[in-house]
Coordinates of C-alpha atoms and ligand atoms in Angstrom, one line a residue:
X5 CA -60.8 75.7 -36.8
X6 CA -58.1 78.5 -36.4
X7 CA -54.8 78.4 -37.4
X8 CA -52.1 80.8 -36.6
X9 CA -50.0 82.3 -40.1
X10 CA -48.6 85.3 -38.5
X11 CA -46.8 86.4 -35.6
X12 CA -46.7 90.3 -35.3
X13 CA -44.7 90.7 -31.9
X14 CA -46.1 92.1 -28.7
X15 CA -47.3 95.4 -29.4
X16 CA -49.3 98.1 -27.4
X17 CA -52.6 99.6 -28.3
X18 CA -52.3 101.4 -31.4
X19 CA -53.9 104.4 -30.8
X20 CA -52.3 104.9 -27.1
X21 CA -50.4 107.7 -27.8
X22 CA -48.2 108.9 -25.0
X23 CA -47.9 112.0 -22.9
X24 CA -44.2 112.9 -22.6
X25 CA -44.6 112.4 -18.6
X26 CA -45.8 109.0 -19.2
X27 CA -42.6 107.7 -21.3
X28 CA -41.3 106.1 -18.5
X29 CA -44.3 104.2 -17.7
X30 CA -44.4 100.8 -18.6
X31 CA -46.3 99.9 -21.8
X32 CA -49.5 97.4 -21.9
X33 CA -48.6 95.2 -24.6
X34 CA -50.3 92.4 -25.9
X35 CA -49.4 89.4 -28.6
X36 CA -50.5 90.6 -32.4
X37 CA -51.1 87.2 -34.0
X38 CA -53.2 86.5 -36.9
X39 CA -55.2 83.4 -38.0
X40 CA -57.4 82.0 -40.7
X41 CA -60.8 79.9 -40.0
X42 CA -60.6 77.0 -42.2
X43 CA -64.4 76.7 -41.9
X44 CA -65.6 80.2 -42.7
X45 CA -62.2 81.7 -44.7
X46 CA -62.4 84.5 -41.9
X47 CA -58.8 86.5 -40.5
X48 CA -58.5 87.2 -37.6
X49 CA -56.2 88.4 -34.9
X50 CA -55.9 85.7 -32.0
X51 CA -56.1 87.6 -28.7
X52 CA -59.0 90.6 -28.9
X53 CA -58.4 93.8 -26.4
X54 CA -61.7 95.0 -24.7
X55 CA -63.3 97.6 -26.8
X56 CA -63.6 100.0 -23.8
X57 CA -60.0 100.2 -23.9
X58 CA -59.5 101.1 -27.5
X59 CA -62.6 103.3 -27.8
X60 CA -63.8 106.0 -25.3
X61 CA -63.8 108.8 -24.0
X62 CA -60.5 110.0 -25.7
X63 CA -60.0 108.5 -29.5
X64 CA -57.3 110.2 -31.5
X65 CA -58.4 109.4 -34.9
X66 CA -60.5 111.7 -36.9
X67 CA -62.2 110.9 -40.1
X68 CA -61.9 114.2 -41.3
X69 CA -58.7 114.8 -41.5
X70 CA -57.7 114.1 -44.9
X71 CA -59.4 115.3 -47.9
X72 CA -59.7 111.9 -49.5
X73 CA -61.8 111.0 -46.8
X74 CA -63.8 114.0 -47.1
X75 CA -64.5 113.5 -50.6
X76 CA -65.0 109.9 -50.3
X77 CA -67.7 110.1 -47.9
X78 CA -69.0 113.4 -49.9
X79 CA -69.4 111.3 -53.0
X80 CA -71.1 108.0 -51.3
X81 CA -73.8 110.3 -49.8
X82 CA -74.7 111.6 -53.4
X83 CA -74.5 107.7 -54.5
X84 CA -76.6 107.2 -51.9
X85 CA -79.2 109.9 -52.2
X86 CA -79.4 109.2 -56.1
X87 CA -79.6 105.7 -55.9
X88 CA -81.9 104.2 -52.9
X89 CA -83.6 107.9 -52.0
X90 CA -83.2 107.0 -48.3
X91 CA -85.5 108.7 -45.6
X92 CA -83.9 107.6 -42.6
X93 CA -79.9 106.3 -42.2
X94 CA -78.1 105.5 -39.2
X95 CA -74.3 105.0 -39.1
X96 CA -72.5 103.1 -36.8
X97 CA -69.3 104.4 -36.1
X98 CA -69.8 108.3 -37.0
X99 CA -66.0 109.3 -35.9
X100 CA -66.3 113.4 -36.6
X101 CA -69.4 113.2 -39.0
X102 CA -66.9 113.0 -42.1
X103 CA -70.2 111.0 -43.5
X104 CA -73.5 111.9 -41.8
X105 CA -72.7 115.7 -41.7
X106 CA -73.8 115.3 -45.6
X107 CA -76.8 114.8 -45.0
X108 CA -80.0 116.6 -43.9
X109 CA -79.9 116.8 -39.6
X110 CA -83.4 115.0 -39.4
X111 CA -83.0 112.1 -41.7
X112 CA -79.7 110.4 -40.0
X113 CA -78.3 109.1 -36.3
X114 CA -74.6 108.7 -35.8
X115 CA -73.7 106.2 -33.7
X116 CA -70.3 107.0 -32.3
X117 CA -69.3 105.5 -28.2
X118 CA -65.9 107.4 -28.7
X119 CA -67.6 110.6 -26.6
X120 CA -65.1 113.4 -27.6
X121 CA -65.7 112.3 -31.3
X122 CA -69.8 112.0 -30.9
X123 CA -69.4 115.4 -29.3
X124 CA -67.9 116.8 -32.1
X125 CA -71.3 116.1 -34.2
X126 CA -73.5 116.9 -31.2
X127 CA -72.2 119.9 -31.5
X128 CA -73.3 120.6 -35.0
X129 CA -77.1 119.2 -34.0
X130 CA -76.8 116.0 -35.4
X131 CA -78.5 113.2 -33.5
X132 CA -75.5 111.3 -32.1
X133 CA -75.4 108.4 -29.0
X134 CA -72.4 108.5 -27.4
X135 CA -72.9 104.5 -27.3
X136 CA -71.5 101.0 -28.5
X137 CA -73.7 99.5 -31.2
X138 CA -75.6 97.2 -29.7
X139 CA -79.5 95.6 -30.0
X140 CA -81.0 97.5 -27.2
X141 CA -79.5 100.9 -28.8
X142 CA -81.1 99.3 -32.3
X143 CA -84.6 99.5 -30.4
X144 CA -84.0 102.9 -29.1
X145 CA -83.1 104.3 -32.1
X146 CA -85.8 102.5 -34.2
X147 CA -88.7 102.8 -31.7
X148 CA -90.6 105.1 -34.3
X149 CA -89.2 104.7 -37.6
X150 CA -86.8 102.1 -39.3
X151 CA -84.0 103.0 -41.3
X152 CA -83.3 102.5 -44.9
X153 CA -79.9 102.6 -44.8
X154 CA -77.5 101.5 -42.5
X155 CA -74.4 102.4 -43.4
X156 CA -70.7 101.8 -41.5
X157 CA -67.1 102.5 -42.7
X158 CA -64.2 100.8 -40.5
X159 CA -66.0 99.6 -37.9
X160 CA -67.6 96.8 -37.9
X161 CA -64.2 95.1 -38.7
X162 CA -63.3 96.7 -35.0
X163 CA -66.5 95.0 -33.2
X164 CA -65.9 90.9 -32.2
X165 CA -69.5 90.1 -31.5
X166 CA -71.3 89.3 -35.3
X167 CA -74.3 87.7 -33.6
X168 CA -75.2 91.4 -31.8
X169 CA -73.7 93.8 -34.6
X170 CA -75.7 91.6 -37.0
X171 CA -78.9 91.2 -35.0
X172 CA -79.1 95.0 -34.4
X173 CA -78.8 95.9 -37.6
X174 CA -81.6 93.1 -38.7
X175 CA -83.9 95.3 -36.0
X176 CA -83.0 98.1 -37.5
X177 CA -83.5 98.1 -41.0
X178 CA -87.0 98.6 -42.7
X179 CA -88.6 96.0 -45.2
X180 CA -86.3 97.3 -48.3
X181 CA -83.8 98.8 -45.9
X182 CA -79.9 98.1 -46.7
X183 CA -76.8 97.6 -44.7
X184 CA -73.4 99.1 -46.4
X185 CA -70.3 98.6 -45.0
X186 CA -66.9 99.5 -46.6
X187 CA -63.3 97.6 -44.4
X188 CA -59.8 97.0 -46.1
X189 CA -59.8 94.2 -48.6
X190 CA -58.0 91.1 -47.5
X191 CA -57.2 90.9 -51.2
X192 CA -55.5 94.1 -51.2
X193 CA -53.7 93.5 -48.1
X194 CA -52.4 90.4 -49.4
X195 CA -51.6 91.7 -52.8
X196 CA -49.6 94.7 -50.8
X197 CA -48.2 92.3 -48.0
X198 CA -49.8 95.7 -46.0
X199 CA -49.3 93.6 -43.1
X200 CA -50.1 96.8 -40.8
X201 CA -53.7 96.6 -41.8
X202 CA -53.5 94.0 -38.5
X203 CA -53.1 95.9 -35.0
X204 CA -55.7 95.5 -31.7
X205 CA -58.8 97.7 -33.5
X206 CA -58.4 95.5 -36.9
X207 CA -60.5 92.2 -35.3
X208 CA -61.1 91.4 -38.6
X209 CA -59.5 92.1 -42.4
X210 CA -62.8 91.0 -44.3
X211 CA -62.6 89.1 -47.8
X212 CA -66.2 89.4 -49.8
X213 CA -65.8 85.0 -49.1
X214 CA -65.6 85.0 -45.5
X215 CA -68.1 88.2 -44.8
X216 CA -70.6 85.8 -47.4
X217 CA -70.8 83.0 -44.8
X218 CA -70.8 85.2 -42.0
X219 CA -74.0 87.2 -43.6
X220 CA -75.6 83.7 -44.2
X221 CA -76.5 83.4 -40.5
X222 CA -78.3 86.4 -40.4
X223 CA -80.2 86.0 -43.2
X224 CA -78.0 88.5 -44.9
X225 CA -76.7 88.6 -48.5
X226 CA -74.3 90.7 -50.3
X227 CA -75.9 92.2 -53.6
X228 CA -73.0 94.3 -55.0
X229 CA -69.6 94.9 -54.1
X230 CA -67.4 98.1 -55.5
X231 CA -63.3 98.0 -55.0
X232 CA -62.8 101.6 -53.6
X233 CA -59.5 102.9 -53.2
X234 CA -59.8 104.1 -49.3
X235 CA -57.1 102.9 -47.1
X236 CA -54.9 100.9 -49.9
X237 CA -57.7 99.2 -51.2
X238 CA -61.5 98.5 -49.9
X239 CA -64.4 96.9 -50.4
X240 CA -67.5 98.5 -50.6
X241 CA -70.4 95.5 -50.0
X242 CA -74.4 96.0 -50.4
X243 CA -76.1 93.6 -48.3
X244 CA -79.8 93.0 -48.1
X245 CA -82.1 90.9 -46.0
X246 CA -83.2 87.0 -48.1
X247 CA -86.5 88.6 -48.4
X248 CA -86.1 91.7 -49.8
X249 CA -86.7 91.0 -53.4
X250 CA -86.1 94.4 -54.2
X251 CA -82.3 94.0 -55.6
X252 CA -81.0 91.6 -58.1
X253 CA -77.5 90.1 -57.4
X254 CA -75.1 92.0 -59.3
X255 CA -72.7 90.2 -61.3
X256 CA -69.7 91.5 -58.5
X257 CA -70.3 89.4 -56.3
X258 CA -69.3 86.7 -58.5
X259 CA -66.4 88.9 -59.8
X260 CA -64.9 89.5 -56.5
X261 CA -65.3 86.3 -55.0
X262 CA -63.6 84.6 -58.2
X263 CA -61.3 86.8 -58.1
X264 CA -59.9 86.0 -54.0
X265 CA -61.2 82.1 -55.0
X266 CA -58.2 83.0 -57.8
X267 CA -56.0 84.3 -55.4
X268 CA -56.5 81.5 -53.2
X269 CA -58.0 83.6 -50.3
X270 CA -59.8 79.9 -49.2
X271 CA -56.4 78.1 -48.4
X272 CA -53.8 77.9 -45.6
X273 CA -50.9 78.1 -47.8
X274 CA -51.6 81.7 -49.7
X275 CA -51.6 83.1 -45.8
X276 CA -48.5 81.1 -45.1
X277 CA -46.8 82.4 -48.2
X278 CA -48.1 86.2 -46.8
X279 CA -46.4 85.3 -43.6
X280 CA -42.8 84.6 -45.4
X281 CA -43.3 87.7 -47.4
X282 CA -43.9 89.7 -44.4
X283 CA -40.3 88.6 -42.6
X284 CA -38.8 89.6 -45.7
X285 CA -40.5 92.4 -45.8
X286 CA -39.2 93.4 -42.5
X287 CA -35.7 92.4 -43.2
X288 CA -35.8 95.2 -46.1
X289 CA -37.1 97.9 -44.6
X290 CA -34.3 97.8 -41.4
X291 CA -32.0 97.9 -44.7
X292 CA -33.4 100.9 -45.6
X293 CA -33.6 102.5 -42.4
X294 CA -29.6 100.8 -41.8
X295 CA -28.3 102.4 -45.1
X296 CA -30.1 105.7 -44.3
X297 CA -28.9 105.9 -40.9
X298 CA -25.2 105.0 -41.6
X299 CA -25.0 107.6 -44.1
X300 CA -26.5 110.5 -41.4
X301 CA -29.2 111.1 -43.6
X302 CA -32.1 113.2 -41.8
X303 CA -35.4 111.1 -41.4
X304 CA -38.7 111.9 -40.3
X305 CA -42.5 110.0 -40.1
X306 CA -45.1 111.5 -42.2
X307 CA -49.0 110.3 -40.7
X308 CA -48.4 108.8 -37.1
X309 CA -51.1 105.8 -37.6
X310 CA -52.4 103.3 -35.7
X311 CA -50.5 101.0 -38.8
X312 CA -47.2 102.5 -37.6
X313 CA -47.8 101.1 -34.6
X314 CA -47.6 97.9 -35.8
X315 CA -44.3 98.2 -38.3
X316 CA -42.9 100.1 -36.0
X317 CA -42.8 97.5 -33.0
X318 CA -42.7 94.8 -35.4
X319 CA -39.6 96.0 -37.1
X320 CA -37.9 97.7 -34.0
X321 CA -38.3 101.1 -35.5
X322 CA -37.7 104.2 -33.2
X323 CA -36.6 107.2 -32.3
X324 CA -32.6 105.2 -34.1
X325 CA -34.1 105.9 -37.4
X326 CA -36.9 108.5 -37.3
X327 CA -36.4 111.9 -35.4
X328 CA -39.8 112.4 -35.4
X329 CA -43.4 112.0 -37.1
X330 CA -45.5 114.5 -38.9
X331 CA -49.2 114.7 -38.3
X332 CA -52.2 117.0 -39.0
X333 CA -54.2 115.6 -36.3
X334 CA -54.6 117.6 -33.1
X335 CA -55.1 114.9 -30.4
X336 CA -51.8 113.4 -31.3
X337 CA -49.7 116.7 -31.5
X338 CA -46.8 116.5 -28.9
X339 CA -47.6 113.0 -27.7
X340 CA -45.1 110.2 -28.8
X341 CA -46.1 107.1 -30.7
X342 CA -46.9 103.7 -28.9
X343 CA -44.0 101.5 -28.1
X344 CA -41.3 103.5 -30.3
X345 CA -41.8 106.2 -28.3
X346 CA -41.5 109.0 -31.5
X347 CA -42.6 112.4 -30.9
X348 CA -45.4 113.2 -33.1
X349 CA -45.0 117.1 -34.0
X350 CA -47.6 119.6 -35.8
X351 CA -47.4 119.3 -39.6
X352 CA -45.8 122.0 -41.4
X353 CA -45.1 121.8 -45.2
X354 CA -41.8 119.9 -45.4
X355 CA -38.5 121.6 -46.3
X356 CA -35.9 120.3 -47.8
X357 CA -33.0 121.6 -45.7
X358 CA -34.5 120.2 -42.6
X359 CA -35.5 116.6 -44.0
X360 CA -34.1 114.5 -46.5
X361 CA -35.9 111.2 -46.3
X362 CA -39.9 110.8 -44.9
X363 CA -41.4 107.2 -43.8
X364 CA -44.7 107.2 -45.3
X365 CA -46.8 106.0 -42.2
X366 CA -50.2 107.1 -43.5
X367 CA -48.6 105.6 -47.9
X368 CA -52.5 105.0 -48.0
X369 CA -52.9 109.0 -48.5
X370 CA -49.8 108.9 -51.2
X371 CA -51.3 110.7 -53.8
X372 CA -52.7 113.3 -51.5
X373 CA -49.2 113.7 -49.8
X374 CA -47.2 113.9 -52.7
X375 CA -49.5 116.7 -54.5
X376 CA -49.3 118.4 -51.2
X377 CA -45.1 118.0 -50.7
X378 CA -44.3 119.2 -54.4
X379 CA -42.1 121.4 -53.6
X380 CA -40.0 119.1 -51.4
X381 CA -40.1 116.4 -54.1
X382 CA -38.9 118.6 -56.9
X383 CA -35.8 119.5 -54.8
X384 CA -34.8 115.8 -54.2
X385 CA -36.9 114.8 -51.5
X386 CA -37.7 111.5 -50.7
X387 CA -39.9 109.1 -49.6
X388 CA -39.9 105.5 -48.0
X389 CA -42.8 103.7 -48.3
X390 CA -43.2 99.4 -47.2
X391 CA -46.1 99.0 -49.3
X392 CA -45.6 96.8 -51.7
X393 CA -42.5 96.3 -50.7
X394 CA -40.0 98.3 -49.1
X395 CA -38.6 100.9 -51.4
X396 CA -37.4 104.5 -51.6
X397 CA -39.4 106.8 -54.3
Ligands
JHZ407 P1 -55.2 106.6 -41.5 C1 -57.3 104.6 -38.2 O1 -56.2 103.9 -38.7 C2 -57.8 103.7 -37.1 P2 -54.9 104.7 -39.2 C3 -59.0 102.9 -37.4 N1 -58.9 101.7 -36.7 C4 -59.2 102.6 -38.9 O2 -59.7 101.5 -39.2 C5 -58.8 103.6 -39.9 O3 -58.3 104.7 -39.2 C6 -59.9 104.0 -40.7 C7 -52.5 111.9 -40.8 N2 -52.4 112.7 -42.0 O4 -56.4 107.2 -42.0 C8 -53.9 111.9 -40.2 C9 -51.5 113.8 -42.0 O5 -50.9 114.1 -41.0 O6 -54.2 106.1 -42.4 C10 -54.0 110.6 -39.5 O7 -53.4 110.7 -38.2 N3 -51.3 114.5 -43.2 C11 -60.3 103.6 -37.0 O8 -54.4 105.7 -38.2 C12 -53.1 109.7 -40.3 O9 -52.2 110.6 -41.0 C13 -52.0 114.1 -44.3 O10 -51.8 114.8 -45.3 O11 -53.9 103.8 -39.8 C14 -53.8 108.9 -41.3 O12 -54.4 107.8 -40.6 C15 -52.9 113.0 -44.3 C16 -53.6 112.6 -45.5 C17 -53.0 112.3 -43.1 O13 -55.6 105.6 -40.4

């Protein structure tokens, strides 16, 4: 049984950045509300958009783009290669090959059905199908050897149907084979009332409780669990097949799943308290935004991402408060962001007589922003951020 905790608005697809001779067209929005399955602890958002409308041929978001990324994915695959000594991986979901292209050509597949991302791997020889994960692409893929690793990093959150994302990966995997899949925490998101971790592509915020029962089906268990600090706060599981005796339970799994059992990640009323948070949430930030405004202070957006999309339209943030949106990433360069209609403009460094305030869309990549924006800290810049709560550091 489902029940409703949070209304998000109507909001457009998150990654449907405009073209400046589309910004009269009218928007396709749909109704962002979120829900939590009393039987298996799983949150959700209500109403799902078909996935060939969110991923194909053109997707703007590249895995590559920020160092942290890079160097997350750089030190997995040395994890990796240390600890399981895999022959043969397959990724599903290879964006740009921030992961895969870390390894040797003829020991991994990327699986990637966003074609001008897939291409970008193709291009560099690595074995890529331009395909959605699916059973009958498990086969292909596995028709000669299995793999031992299948590894997948913000995606399956993005794909509704468990019993074929979960069936393929059963086909696919040899005897001591391992799936690894890293998603935003629901504990994190929680904890930082990150409430923009929900938008069209984000089917599903995973605690290590509700991903337990869904595993159960599929004769799938989770056998370690790391807290990594990608996008605000992650989980990193290691699931093995029941019969694969060839990994003890690690004493995380109990951890973590105390820990949200703690937290009360199994009742109605912790989401309903999120829910109250979030208004309030909301009702700060336009204070922020009000104060800012009233005083003619110059504001831009720093990351345009698909989590703006969501405070943005939720809050009724546009082009009132921010003059525009910085970004690094090429596809969204001179397009304008979903619903609030901001132009996104080429990064450049930012200067202190041009901005005085910047909205910290992408405040997962803080760290990296603020060593990279020194220079407009140290002469009074400033930054906005909603996560934990709306402030100004
Ligand atoms: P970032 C996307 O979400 C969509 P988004 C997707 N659904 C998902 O799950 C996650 O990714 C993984 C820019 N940037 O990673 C680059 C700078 O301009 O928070 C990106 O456009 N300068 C698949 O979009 C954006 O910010 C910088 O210095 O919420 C970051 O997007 C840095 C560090 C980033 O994901």
């Amino acid at each position: 049984m489902i029940k409703k905790f949070l209304e998000l608005g109507y909001q457009p697809l998150a990654n449907s950045y405009l073209l400046k001779k589309n910004l009269n067209k009218k928007e396709k929005k749909f109704k962002l509300e979120v829900g939590f399955n009393k039987n298996n602890y799983l949150v959700s958002i209500l109403k799902t958009v078909a996935k060939e409308k969110m991923f194909n041929i053109n997707y703007p978001y590249k895995s590559s783009e920020s160092y942290t990324m890079r160097k997350s994915f750089k030190d997995l695959s040395k994890d990796i290669k240390n600890r399981f000594k895999p022959k043969f991986i397959i990724e599903i979901g290879s964006n740009d090959g921030a992961f895969i292209t870390n390894f040797n050509k003829g020991s991994v597949v990327g699986v990637e059905p966003c074609k001008n991302l897939a291409q970008i791997t193709k291009n560099k020889k690595y074995t890529t199908y331009a395909e959605y994960w699916s059973q009958e692409l498990s086969k292909k893929i596995t028709k000669r050897k299995k793999a031992d690793i299948v590894y997948s990093a913000n995606t399956l959150s993005h794909i509704e149907n468990f019993d074929e994302i979960f069936k393929a990966i059963n086909n696919a995997l040899s005897e001591k084979g391992i799936l690894i899949i890293e998603d935003p925490s629901l504990l994190k998101c929680l904890q930082n009332v990150a409430y923009d971790q929900f938008y069209c592509e984000h089917i599903y915020v995973f605690s290590a409780l509700a991903l337990r029962n869904i595993l159960v089906k599929f004769n799938l268990e989770i056998f370690d669990v790391e807290n990594i600090k990608s996008h605000g706060g992650s989980n990193r599981y290691f699931i093995k097949q029941k019969k694969n005796n060839s990994y003890k339970i690690s004493k995380s799994v109990k951890r973590e799943i105390d820990k949200e059992l703690k937290f009360g990640l199994n009742k109605l009323s912790t989401y309903q308290r999120f829910a109250t948070k979030v208004k309030k949430s909301k009702k700060k930030l336009l204070k922020i935004f009000d104060n800012l405004y009233n005083k003619n202070l110059r504001v831009i957006g720093y990351g345009a991402t698909a989590k703006s999309c969501t405070v943005l339209n939720y809050c009724g943030i546009g082009k009132n408060y921010i003059d525009y949106f910085f970004d690094t990433t090429s596809y969204k360069i001179n397009k304008f962001l979903p619903g609030s209609k901001i132009l996104i403009k080429k990064y450049k460094k930012l200067n202190r007589n041009e901005i005085d305030f910047v909205y910290l869309g992408a405040w997962n990549f803080k760290e990296e922003i603020f060593k990279k924006e020194k220079t407009f800290i140290k002469k009074g810049g400033k930054f906005i951020t909603h996560v934990p709560y709306p402030k100004i550091i």
